[in-house]
């Protein structure tokens, strides 16, 4: 739940961030992407502290799986990159289309149940698994399952598809922001 909380909280807080900070955008010249990125990195720091405490708990209880726990690092970097992409995209669209925040809140609720957070991927019927291949969070959370629980299923095809979708999301977020940030003050 810790990685999901980071992702959902970051996305829900960054989506309206440009609109909420409109007075700052109209008065000062600074890199505007600092507004959503500061929220994301603040939440990421909270995630790292929570995970450090969780790893300490696993160490004390003797449940720490040393080789597997190393998978947490690439999962965290992947989660951070995907979150930045989604957040920049949603927050940029929110400036022009003010209903994006409502859409994101609804999407996050559905996304929670469509991601293997509280359940493992083998519990999904075989006929529904191709849909999970299109969810970038599937591989990220399965990496966390392997790192913490020592169980989870991943194949390289799913990882490749999820990684490609994540990189497209990051690229789309950055490109959308770079094309639209010049008009923020006019739209606000």
Tab-separated table of C-alpha atoms in Angstrom:
chain	number	residue	atom	x	y	z
A	1	UNK	CA	0.000	0.000	0.000
A	2	UNK	CA	2.891	2.423	0.565
A	3	UNK	CA	3.794	2.749	-3.146
A	4	UNK	CA	0.118	3.077	-4.095
A	5	UNK	CA	-0.392	5.792	-1.486
A	6	UNK	CA	2.575	7.683	-2.915
A	7	UNK	CA	1.259	7.405	-6.473
A	8	UNK	CA	-2.368	8.270	-5.758
A	9	UNK	CA	-1.581	11.085	-3.332
A	10	UNK	CA	0.952	12.619	-5.702
A	11	UNK	CA	-1.367	12.457	-8.685
A	12	UNK	CA	-4.378	13.789	-6.802
A	13	UNK	CA	-2.392	16.663	-5.236
A	14	UNK	CA	-0.476	17.684	-8.366
A	15	UNK	CA	-3.440	17.708	-10.753
A	16	UNK	CA	-4.915	20.984	-9.394
A	17	UNK	CA	-1.550	22.397	-8.274
A	18	UNK	CA	-1.131	24.958	-11.085
A	19	UNK	CA	-4.678	26.200	-10.623
A	20	UNK	CA	-4.282	26.446	-6.846
A	21	UNK	CA	-1.025	28.389	-7.223
A	22	UNK	CA	-2.318	30.767	-9.903
A	23	UNK	CA	-1.345	33.868	-7.939
A	24	UNK	CA	2.231	32.618	-7.704
A	25	UNK	CA	2.331	31.879	-11.432
A	26	UNK	CA	1.062	35.360	-12.275
A	27	UNK	CA	3.502	37.214	-10.031
A	28	UNK	CA	6.846	35.471	-10.211
A	29	UNK	CA	9.115	34.108	-12.909
A	30	UNK	CA	10.403	30.671	-11.979
A	31	UNK	CA	10.355	27.177	-13.441
A	32	UNK	CA	6.666	26.334	-13.226
A	33	UNK	CA	7.274	22.604	-13.202
A	34	UNK	CA	8.697	23.097	-9.723
A	35	UNK	CA	5.150	23.243	-8.328
A	36	UNK	CA	4.072	19.675	-9.145
A	37	UNK	CA	7.599	18.282	-8.846
A	38	UNK	CA	7.948	19.650	-5.310
A	39	UNK	CA	4.765	17.810	-4.328
A	40	UNK	CA	5.984	14.588	-5.930
A	41	UNK	CA	9.437	14.704	-4.355
A	42	UNK	CA	7.990	15.576	-0.970
A	43	UNK	CA	5.706	12.546	-1.171
A	44	UNK	CA	8.628	10.452	-2.428
A	45	UNK	CA	10.661	11.421	0.627
A	46	UNK	CA	7.757	10.316	2.833
A	47	UNK	CA	7.646	7.039	0.899
A	48	UNK	CA	11.367	6.462	1.403
A	49	UNK	CA	11.088	7.117	5.136
A	50	UNK	CA	8.093	4.770	5.401
A	51	UNK	CA	9.889	2.066	3.442
A	52	UNK	CA	13.005	2.458	5.601
A	53	UNK	CA	10.894	1.930	8.718
A	54	UNK	CA	9.178	-1.033	7.056
A	55	UNK	CA	12.531	-2.588	6.096
A	56	UNK	CA	13.736	-2.063	9.663
A	57	UNK	CA	10.608	-3.881	10.873
A	58	UNK	CA	11.294	-6.740	8.441
A	59	UNK	CA	14.881	-6.897	9.650
A	60	UNK	CA	13.856	-7.048	13.322
A	61	UNK	CA	11.235	-9.727	12.687
A	62	UNK	CA	13.617	-11.756	10.538
A	63	UNK	CA	11.447	-11.547	7.430
A	64	UNK	CA	13.850	-9.506	5.315
A	65	UNK	CA	14.651	-11.244	2.031
A	66	UNK	CA	18.037	-9.822	1.149
A	67	UNK	CA	18.545	-10.578	-2.511
A	68	UNK	CA	14.905	-9.796	-3.300
A	69	UNK	CA	14.816	-6.524	-1.388
A	70	UNK	CA	17.232	-5.085	-3.951
A	71	UNK	CA	14.391	-5.118	-6.507
A	72	UNK	CA	12.830	-2.295	-4.538
A	73	UNK	CA	15.312	0.255	-5.950
A	74	UNK	CA	14.386	-0.142	-9.651
A	75	UNK	CA	10.718	-0.334	-8.674
A	76	UNK	CA	11.005	2.992	-6.840
A	77	UNK	CA	12.758	4.721	-9.747
A	78	UNK	CA	10.181	3.333	-12.172
A	79	UNK	CA	7.313	4.445	-9.925
A	80	UNK	CA	8.808	7.932	-9.581
A	81	UNK	CA	9.228	8.343	-13.354
A	82	UNK	CA	5.696	7.124	-14.067
A	83	UNK	CA	4.261	9.406	-11.373
A	84	UNK	CA	6.089	12.430	-12.781
A	85	UNK	CA	4.769	11.733	-16.262
A	86	UNK	CA	1.170	11.240	-15.171
A	87	UNK	CA	1.282	14.237	-12.842
A	88	UNK	CA	2.742	16.648	-15.389
A	89	UNK	CA	0.189	15.516	-17.958
A	90	UNK	CA	-2.810	15.805	-15.624
A	91	UNK	CA	-1.756	19.099	-14.043
A	92	UNK	CA	-1.095	20.672	-17.438
A	93	UNK	CA	-4.489	19.603	-18.756
A	94	UNK	CA	-6.168	20.833	-15.562
A	95	UNK	CA	-5.137	24.415	-16.336
A	96	UNK	CA	-7.112	24.441	-19.592
A	97	UNK	CA	-9.800	21.867	-18.821
A	98	UNK	CA	-10.901	22.311	-15.215
A	99	UNK	CA	-12.765	18.998	-14.960
A	100	UNK	CA	-9.629	16.865	-15.270
A	101	UNK	CA	-9.328	16.696	-11.481
A	102	UNK	CA	-12.697	14.952	-11.180
A	103	UNK	CA	-11.699	12.502	-13.879
A	104	UNK	CA	-8.385	11.762	-12.118
A	105	UNK	CA	-10.120	11.124	-8.784
A	106	UNK	CA	-12.498	8.641	-10.410
A	107	UNK	CA	-9.682	7.029	-12.373
A	108	UNK	CA	-7.608	6.560	-9.210
A	109	UNK	CA	-10.455	4.697	-7.524
A	110	UNK	CA	-10.806	2.345	-10.476
A	111	UNK	CA	-7.030	2.055	-10.883
A	112	UNK	CA	-6.667	0.860	-7.290
A	113	UNK	CA	-8.812	-2.192	-7.982
A	114	UNK	CA	-7.253	-2.763	-11.411
A	115	UNK	CA	-3.755	-2.988	-9.941
A	116	UNK	CA	-2.335	-5.998	-8.086
A	117	UNK	CA	-1.869	-4.213	-4.787
A	118	UNK	CA	-3.793	-6.265	-2.263
A	119	UNK	CA	-3.794	-9.402	-4.390
A	120	UNK	CA	-1.217	-11.165	-6.505
A	121	UNK	CA	-1.322	-11.530	-10.254
A	122	UNK	CA	-1.876	-15.330	-10.271
A	123	UNK	CA	-5.282	-14.784	-8.648
A	124	UNK	CA	-6.476	-13.019	-11.802
A	125	UNK	CA	-8.305	-15.280	-14.267
A	126	UNK	CA	-6.187	-16.069	-17.301
A	127	UNK	CA	-8.698	-14.401	-19.622
A	128	UNK	CA	-8.291	-11.031	-17.817
A	129	UNK	CA	-4.491	-10.991	-17.573
A	130	UNK	CA	-3.916	-9.256	-20.934
A	131	UNK	CA	-5.729	-6.205	-19.543
A	132	UNK	CA	-3.303	-6.141	-16.609
A	133	UNK	CA	-0.417	-6.132	-19.068
A	134	UNK	CA	-1.520	-2.655	-20.145
A	135	UNK	CA	-1.389	-1.320	-16.572
A	136	UNK	CA	2.158	-0.026	-15.889
A	137	UNK	CA	1.609	-0.343	-12.158
A	138	UNK	CA	1.264	-4.126	-12.528
A	139	UNK	CA	4.990	-4.720	-12.983
A	140	UNK	CA	5.910	-2.101	-10.406
A	141	UNK	CA	3.739	-3.680	-7.708
A	142	UNK	CA	4.821	-7.184	-8.664
A	143	UNK	CA	8.434	-6.058	-8.173
A	144	UNK	CA	7.445	-4.853	-4.712
A	145	UNK	CA	5.707	-8.182	-4.018
A	146	UNK	CA	8.854	-10.078	-4.986
A	147	UNK	CA	11.075	-7.723	-2.965
A	148	UNK	CA	9.023	-7.857	0.225
A	149	UNK	CA	7.111	-11.135	0.150
A	150	UNK	CA	9.368	-13.229	-2.033
A	151	UNK	CA	6.414	-14.120	-4.220
A	152	UNK	CA	5.034	-12.687	-7.395
A	153	UNK	CA	4.997	-13.428	-11.059
A	154	UNK	CA	6.617	-11.406	-13.773
A	155	UNK	CA	7.542	-12.212	-17.294
A	156	UNK	CA	9.773	-10.134	-19.505
A	157	UNK	CA	6.997	-9.425	-21.991
A	158	UNK	CA	4.840	-7.791	-19.297
A	159	UNK	CA	7.814	-5.823	-17.967
A	160	UNK	CA	8.709	-4.615	-21.467
A	161	UNK	CA	5.146	-3.536	-22.238
A	162	UNK	CA	4.716	-1.833	-18.854
A	163	UNK	CA	8.083	-0.100	-19.142
A	164	UNK	CA	7.249	1.136	-22.638
A	165	UNK	CA	3.874	2.487	-21.465
A	166	UNK	CA	5.566	4.171	-18.500
A	167	UNK	CA	8.159	5.842	-20.718
A	168	UNK	CA	5.408	7.008	-23.094
A	169	UNK	CA	3.538	8.454	-20.091
A	170	UNK	CA	6.683	10.280	-18.935
A	171	UNK	CA	7.368	11.577	-22.444
A	172	UNK	CA	3.737	12.621	-22.938
A	173	UNK	CA	3.706	14.476	-19.610
A	174	UNK	CA	6.924	16.368	-20.368
A	175	UNK	CA	5.967	17.208	-23.969
A	176	UNK	CA	2.458	18.338	-22.999
A	177	UNK	CA	3.871	20.550	-20.253
A	178	UNK	CA	6.555	22.076	-22.503
A	179	UNK	CA	4.007	22.910	-25.188
A	180	UNK	CA	1.402	24.396	-22.856
A	181	UNK	CA	3.181	26.130	-19.951
A	182	UNK	CA	3.533	29.379	-21.931
A	183	UNK	CA	-0.243	29.791	-21.896
A	184	UNK	CA	-0.856	29.068	-18.196
A	185	UNK	CA	-1.195	32.711	-17.150
A	186	UNK	CA	-3.645	33.391	-19.995
A	187	UNK	CA	-5.802	30.385	-19.097
A	188	UNK	CA	-5.790	31.145	-15.382
